[in-house]
Coordinates of C-alpha atoms and ligand atoms in Angstrom, one line a residue:
M193 CA -15.0 0.2 -21.5
V194 CA -13.7 -1.9 -18.6
S195 CA -15.5 -1.3 -15.4
P196 CA -13.3 -0.3 -12.5
T197 CA -12.7 -2.8 -9.7
T198 CA -15.3 -3.6 -7.1
I199 CA -12.8 -5.1 -4.8
Y200 CA -12.6 -3.2 -1.4
P201 CA -10.2 -4.4 1.3
V202 CA -11.7 -2.3 4.0
I203 CA -15.5 -1.8 4.3
W204 CA -17.3 0.3 6.8
Q205 CA -20.7 -1.3 7.6
E206 CA -23.0 0.5 10.1
D207 CA -20.8 0.5 13.2
R208 CA -18.0 -1.9 12.3
V209 CA -15.3 -2.6 9.8
L210 CA -15.2 -5.6 7.5
L211 CA -11.8 -6.6 6.3
L212 CA -11.3 -8.9 3.3
D213 CA -9.0 -11.4 4.8
Q214 CA -6.0 -11.2 2.4
T215 CA -4.2 -14.1 4.1
Q216 CA -6.9 -16.4 2.8
L217 CA -6.9 -15.2 -0.9
P218 CA -7.1 -16.6 -3.5
A219 CA -8.6 -19.7 -2.0
E220 CA -11.3 -17.9 -0.1
A221 CA -12.7 -14.4 -0.1
T222 CA -13.7 -14.1 3.5
L223 CA -14.9 -10.9 5.3
V224 CA -13.8 -10.6 8.9
E225 CA -15.7 -8.3 11.3
I226 CA -13.5 -5.9 13.3
T227 CA -15.1 -4.0 16.1
R228 CA -12.1 -3.3 18.4
C229 CA -8.9 -1.4 18.0
E230 CA -6.8 -4.2 19.3
D231 CA -8.2 -6.5 16.6
M232 CA -7.5 -4.0 13.9
A233 CA -3.8 -3.7 15.1
R234 CA -3.5 -7.5 15.0
A235 CA -5.1 -7.6 11.5
I236 CA -2.5 -5.1 10.2
Q237 CA 0.4 -6.9 11.9
N238 CA -0.8 -10.3 10.5
M239 CA -1.3 -8.8 7.1
M240 CA -5.0 -9.6 6.9
V241 CA -5.0 -6.1 5.5
R242 CA -1.8 -4.9 3.9
G243 CA -0.4 -2.5 1.3
A244 CA 0.6 1.0 2.3
P245 CA -2.6 3.0 1.6
A246 CA -4.9 0.2 2.8
I247 CA -3.0 0.0 6.1
G248 CA -3.6 3.8 6.4
V249 CA -7.3 3.4 5.9
A250 CA -7.5 0.5 8.3
A251 CA -5.5 2.3 11.0
A252 CA -7.8 5.4 10.7
Y253 CA -10.8 3.2 11.4
G254 CA -8.7 1.5 14.2
I255 CA -8.3 4.9 15.9
Y256 CA -12.1 5.5 15.7
L257 CA -12.8 2.0 17.1
G258 CA -10.5 2.7 20.0
A259 CA -11.9 6.2 20.5
R260 CA -15.4 5.0 20.9
E261 CA -14.5 2.7 23.7
I262 CA -13.0 5.6 25.7
Q263 CA -15.4 6.2 28.6
T264 CA -14.2 9.6 30.0
Q265 CA -16.0 12.8 29.1
E266 CA -12.9 14.8 30.2
R267 CA -11.0 16.2 27.2
E268 CA -7.4 15.9 28.4
A269 CA -8.0 12.3 29.7
F270 CA -9.7 11.4 26.4
L271 CA -6.8 12.8 24.3
S272 CA -4.2 11.0 26.4
Q273 CA -6.0 7.7 26.0
L274 CA -6.3 8.3 22.2
E275 CA -2.5 8.9 22.1
E276 CA -2.0 5.4 23.7
I277 CA -4.3 3.9 21.0
A278 CA -2.3 5.7 18.3
Q279 CA 0.9 4.4 19.7
M280 CA -0.4 0.8 19.7
L281 CA -1.3 1.1 16.0
R282 CA 2.0 2.8 15.1
Q283 CA 3.8 -0.3 16.4
T284 CA 2.1 -2.7 13.9
R285 CA 4.3 -2.1 10.8
P286 CA 7.2 0.3 10.5
T287 CA 7.9 0.9 6.9
A288 CA 4.7 2.2 5.1
V289 CA 4.5 5.8 6.0
N290 CA 0.8 5.9 5.1
L291 CA 0.1 4.3 8.5
F292 CA 1.8 7.1 10.4
W293 CA 0.2 9.7 8.0
A294 CA -3.3 8.4 8.6
I295 CA -2.8 8.2 12.4
G296 CA -1.5 11.8 12.4
R297 CA -4.5 13.0 10.4
M298 CA -6.9 11.3 12.9
L299 CA -5.1 12.8 15.9
K300 CA -5.2 16.2 14.3
T301 CA -9.0 15.9 13.9
A302 CA -9.3 15.0 17.6
Y303 CA -7.1 18.0 18.7
E304 CA -8.8 20.4 16.4
T305 CA -12.3 19.5 17.5
L306 CA -13.1 21.8 20.4
G307 CA -16.6 20.5 21.1
S308 CA -17.7 17.6 23.3
I309 CA -16.1 14.1 23.4
E310 CA -19.1 12.9 21.3
E311 CA -18.3 15.5 18.7
I312 CA -14.7 14.4 18.6
K313 CA -15.8 10.8 18.1
S314 CA -18.2 11.7 15.3
N315 CA -15.5 13.8 13.6
L316 CA -13.1 10.9 13.9
V317 CA -15.3 8.4 12.1
Q318 CA -15.9 11.1 9.4
T319 CA -12.2 11.6 8.9
A320 CA -11.7 7.9 8.5
H321 CA -14.4 7.9 5.8
N322 CA -12.7 10.8 4.1
I323 CA -9.3 9.1 4.1
Q324 CA -10.9 6.1 2.5
T325 CA -12.9 8.1 -0.1
E326 CA -10.0 10.3 -1.0
D327 CA -7.6 7.4 -1.5
L328 CA -10.0 5.8 -4.0
Q329 CA -10.1 9.1 -5.9
T330 CA -6.4 9.5 -5.6
C331 CA -5.7 6.1 -7.0
Q332 CA -8.0 6.7 -10.0
K333 CA -6.0 9.9 -10.7
I334 CA -2.7 8.1 -10.4
G335 CA -3.9 5.5 -12.8
D336 CA -4.9 8.1 -15.4
N337 CA -1.7 10.2 -14.9
G338 CA 0.2 7.0 -15.6
L339 CA -1.2 7.0 -19.1
S340 CA 0.7 10.2 -20.0
I341 CA 4.1 8.8 -19.0
L342 CA 3.9 5.1 -20.2
P343 CA 5.7 4.5 -23.5
A344 CA 3.4 5.4 -26.5
E345 CA 4.8 2.4 -28.5
P346 CA 3.9 -0.3 -28.9
A347 CA 0.2 0.4 -29.0
Q348 CA -0.4 -2.4 -26.6
L349 CA 2.1 -2.6 -23.8
S350 CA 3.4 -5.5 -21.8
L351 CA 4.0 -4.2 -18.2
L352 CA 5.8 -5.9 -15.4
T353 CA 4.7 -5.3 -11.8
H354 CA 5.8 -6.5 -8.3
C355 CA 3.9 -7.4 -5.2
N356 CA 0.3 -6.2 -4.9
T357 CA -0.5 -2.6 -5.5
G358 CA -4.1 -3.0 -6.5
A359 CA -7.5 -2.5 -5.0
L360 CA -6.5 -4.8 -2.2
A361 CA -3.5 -2.6 -1.2
T362 CA -5.5 0.7 -1.3
A363 CA -9.0 1.8 -0.7
G364 CA -9.8 0.4 -4.2
Y365 CA -8.4 0.6 -7.8
G366 CA -4.7 0.6 -6.8
T367 CA -1.6 2.6 -7.5
A368 CA 0.7 0.7 -9.9
L369 CA -2.1 -1.7 -10.7
G370 CA -4.3 1.3 -11.1
V371 CA -2.0 2.5 -13.9
I372 CA -2.3 -0.9 -15.4
R373 CA -6.1 -0.8 -15.0
S374 CA -6.2 2.6 -16.7
A375 CA -4.0 1.3 -19.6
L376 CA -6.4 -1.6 -20.1
R377 CA -9.4 0.8 -20.1
E378 CA -7.7 2.8 -22.9
G379 CA -6.9 -0.3 -24.9
H380 CA -3.2 0.3 -24.3
L381 CA -2.4 -2.9 -22.4
A382 CA -1.4 -6.3 -23.9
R383 CA -0.6 -8.1 -20.8
V384 CA 0.8 -7.7 -17.2
Y385 CA 3.6 -9.8 -16.0
I386 CA 3.4 -10.4 -12.3
D387 CA 6.5 -11.2 -10.1
E388 CA 5.3 -13.9 -7.7
T389 CA 7.0 -11.8 -4.9
R390 CA 8.6 -14.1 -2.5
P391 CA 8.3 -14.8 0.4
R392 CA 4.6 -13.9 0.9
L393 CA 3.6 -14.2 -2.7
Q394 CA 1.5 -11.1 -2.9
G395 CA 2.0 -11.1 -6.7
A396 CA 1.1 -14.7 -7.3
K397 CA -1.8 -14.7 -4.8
L398 CA -3.3 -11.2 -4.7
T399 CA -2.4 -9.4 -7.9
A400 CA -3.1 -12.5 -10.0
W401 CA -6.5 -12.8 -8.2
E402 CA -7.4 -9.2 -8.9
C403 CA -6.4 -9.6 -12.6
V404 CA -8.6 -12.6 -12.9
Q405 CA -11.5 -10.7 -11.3
D406 CA -11.1 -7.8 -13.6
G407 CA -10.3 -9.6 -16.8
I408 CA -6.7 -8.4 -17.1
L409 CA -4.5 -10.7 -19.1
A410 CA -1.8 -11.8 -16.7
T411 CA 1.2 -14.0 -16.5
V412 CA 2.9 -14.9 -13.2
I413 CA 6.6 -15.3 -13.2
T414 CA 9.0 -16.1 -10.4
D415 CA 11.0 -13.1 -9.2
S416 CA 14.2 -14.5 -10.7
M417 CA 12.7 -14.6 -14.2
A418 CA 12.3 -10.8 -14.6
A419 CA 15.8 -10.2 -16.1
H420 CA 15.3 -13.0 -18.6
C421 CA 11.9 -11.6 -19.7
M422 CA 13.5 -8.1 -20.2
Q423 CA 16.4 -9.6 -22.1
Q424 CA 13.9 -11.3 -24.4
G425 CA 12.2 -8.0 -25.1
M426 CA 9.0 -9.1 -23.4
I427 CA 8.7 -6.1 -21.1
D428 CA 7.9 -2.5 -22.2
A429 CA 7.9 -0.9 -18.8
V430 CA 8.0 -1.8 -15.1
V431 CA 5.4 -0.2 -12.8
V432 CA 5.6 -0.7 -9.0
G433 CA 4.2 0.9 -5.9
A434 CA 5.9 2.3 -2.8
D435 CA 5.7 2.1 1.0
R436 CA 7.7 5.2 1.7
I437 CA 9.4 7.7 -0.6
A438 CA 12.1 10.0 0.8
A439 CA 12.2 13.7 -0.4
N440 CA 15.0 12.9 -2.8
G441 CA 12.9 10.1 -4.5
D442 CA 14.6 7.1 -2.9
T443 CA 11.8 4.6 -2.7
A444 CA 11.2 1.8 -0.2
N445 CA 8.9 -0.9 -1.6
K446 CA 8.5 -4.7 -1.4
I447 CA 11.7 -6.7 -1.2
G448 CA 12.8 -7.4 -4.8
T449 CA 11.9 -4.0 -6.2
Y450 CA 15.5 -2.8 -6.1
T451 CA 16.6 -5.9 -8.1
L452 CA 14.0 -5.1 -10.7
A453 CA 15.1 -1.5 -11.0
V454 CA 18.7 -2.5 -11.5
V455 CA 17.7 -5.1 -14.1
A456 CA 15.4 -2.6 -15.8
Q457 CA 18.2 -0.1 -16.1
A458 CA 20.5 -2.7 -17.6
H459 CA 17.9 -3.4 -20.3
E460 CA 16.9 0.2 -20.8
V461 CA 13.3 -0.6 -19.7
P462 CA 11.6 2.4 -18.1
F463 CA 11.0 1.9 -14.4
F464 CA 8.0 3.8 -12.8
V465 CA 6.9 4.1 -9.2
A466 CA 3.2 4.9 -8.7
A467 CA 2.2 6.3 -5.3
P468 CA 0.0 8.9 -3.6
L469 CA 1.7 11.9 -2.2
S470 CA 0.8 10.6 1.3
T471 CA 3.5 7.9 0.6
V472 CA 6.2 10.6 0.3
D473 CA 7.9 11.3 3.7
F474 CA 9.1 14.9 3.1
D475 CA 10.7 14.8 6.6
L476 CA 13.3 12.3 5.3
P477 CA 15.9 13.9 3.0
N478 CA 16.9 10.5 1.7
S479 CA 16.3 6.8 2.5
S480 CA 19.0 6.3 5.0
T481 CA 16.6 6.4 8.0
I482 CA 13.6 4.6 6.5
P483 CA 12.9 1.7 8.9
I484 CA 12.9 -1.6 7.1
E485 CA 10.6 -4.2 8.6
E486 CA 12.0 -7.6 9.2
R487 CA 9.4 -10.4 9.4
D488 CA 9.3 -13.8 10.8
P489 CA 11.8 -16.2 9.1
S490 CA 9.1 -18.9 8.9
E491 CA 7.8 -16.8 5.9
I492 CA 10.9 -18.1 4.1
Y493 CA 11.3 -21.7 5.3
Q494 CA 7.7 -22.8 5.7
V495 CA 4.8 -23.2 3.3
G496 CA 1.8 -24.4 5.2
E497 CA 2.9 -27.4 7.2
T498 CA 5.8 -28.1 4.8
M499 CA 9.4 -27.2 5.8
L500 CA 11.5 -26.1 2.8
C501 CA 14.9 -25.9 4.4
P502 CA 17.0 -28.1 6.7
E503 CA 17.5 -27.2 10.3
G504 CA 20.7 -25.5 11.1
V505 CA 20.7 -22.6 8.5
A506 CA 20.1 -19.0 9.4
F507 CA 17.5 -16.7 7.7
Y508 CA 17.2 -13.1 6.9
N509 CA 13.8 -11.7 6.0
P510 CA 13.6 -8.0 5.3
A511 CA 10.2 -7.2 3.9
F512 CA 11.3 -4.1 1.9
D513 CA 14.2 -2.7 0.1
V514 CA 15.2 0.7 -1.2
T515 CA 15.5 1.6 -4.8
P516 CA 17.8 4.6 -5.3
A517 CA 16.1 7.6 -7.0
A518 CA 18.6 7.4 -9.9
L519 CA 17.1 4.1 -11.0
I520 CA 13.5 5.5 -11.2
S521 CA 12.3 7.0 -14.5
A522 CA 9.4 8.9 -12.9
I523 CA 7.1 8.9 -9.8
I524 CA 3.4 8.9 -10.8
T525 CA 1.3 10.7 -8.3
E526 CA -2.3 12.0 -8.2
R527 CA -1.0 15.4 -9.2
G528 CA 1.0 14.2 -12.2
A529 CA 4.2 12.3 -13.0
V530 CA 7.5 13.8 -11.9
K531 CA 11.2 12.9 -12.0
P532 CA 12.4 11.8 -8.5
S533 CA 15.0 14.7 -8.5
E534 CA 12.1 17.2 -8.9
L535 CA 9.8 15.7 -6.3
E536 CA 10.5 18.2 -3.6
Q537 CA 10.2 21.2 -5.9
F538 CA 7.0 19.8 -7.4
H539 CA 5.5 19.4 -3.9
S540 CA 6.3 22.9 -2.8
Q541 CA 4.8 24.3 -6.1
Q542 CA 1.6 22.3 -5.4
M543 CA 1.4 23.7 -1.9
V544 CA 1.4 27.3 -3.1
Ligands
MRU809 O1 4.1 -6.2 2.9 P1 3.0 -5.6 2.1 O2 2.2 -6.6 1.4 O3 2.1 -4.6 2.9 O4 3.7 -4.7 1.0 C1 3.0 -4.0 0.0 C2 3.9 -3.3 -0.9 O5 5.1 -3.3 -0.8 C3 3.3 -2.5 -2.0 O6 4.0 -2.6 -3.2 C4 3.2 -1.1 -1.5 O7 2.5 -1.0 -0.3 C5 2.4 -0.2 -2.5 S1 0.7 -0.6 -2.3 C6 -0.2 0.5 -3.2

């Protein structure tokens, strides 16, 4: 029996948040104390904390940290200042819908608490705790639901993943890496192949670090090697996460995911997306209006102090791409695995 991860990217300690600084991994595992909402917003923007569900958890605590600084005892004034805090947090990263989902849930708590300002503040911190606890449980269910849809043969699978979808990207355990953890626990995993995930190298730095911590046999490849590995018959299935899924199943995830899906289809390798239902944006019928974050071009041309490219060239640095639903074999959620085309119907049945 393999013990589940003990890696937590967001920790609530007494009256403050501790963030595991993901910009320093794998060299150093440093905890950074966050006591103010502005610092939480900066941490999300700078990717000290990253990954769709983890961003949601961090933003929820950010709302509480902001709320507790509000001095007024007057309800309308309090709510209006809380809206400003929410707006600041919404502007940190545009693509992962979990950020907006968590902020929305925190605001709902505030509006629905009819007692004193102190009661609102106390309900807000409780809601942030709930979002965190629920995400951990959700990820464990996603992991276990993945077992029912992964290929049964061979007995020990070689799985390919992209970016970091593990404990670091969630409240703990992970989505796609959660599926991989569950496969390992059941003795159904031979090895995980990890795309390095240019330009920020979440695969090489973060997923590889998690695998080493948890004793998962892992091989890092560069993004451009995935097609070759599939052609060589080295990959039994691909499992990735998601930042925002439209109602038709189109999935925005880390840049390079779409390439993987195309290549997987060409080699008849099943391609799975693992994500909580909070990552599905049922307000969007398809992916055409999913905002794709563009990050600083220095992520491409600079490594530490070293310049990789000559001056005079231009750069384009979208952080995410969209995989059309048609390329996805199934979406693995906490309520079960579903074909992308059946996502909306599946959701409405679950709501009944
Ligand atoms: O830019 P990042 O590192 O926040 O991007 C993370 C991803 O794209 C993950 O694959 C996604 O958030 C799913 S995490 C469970």
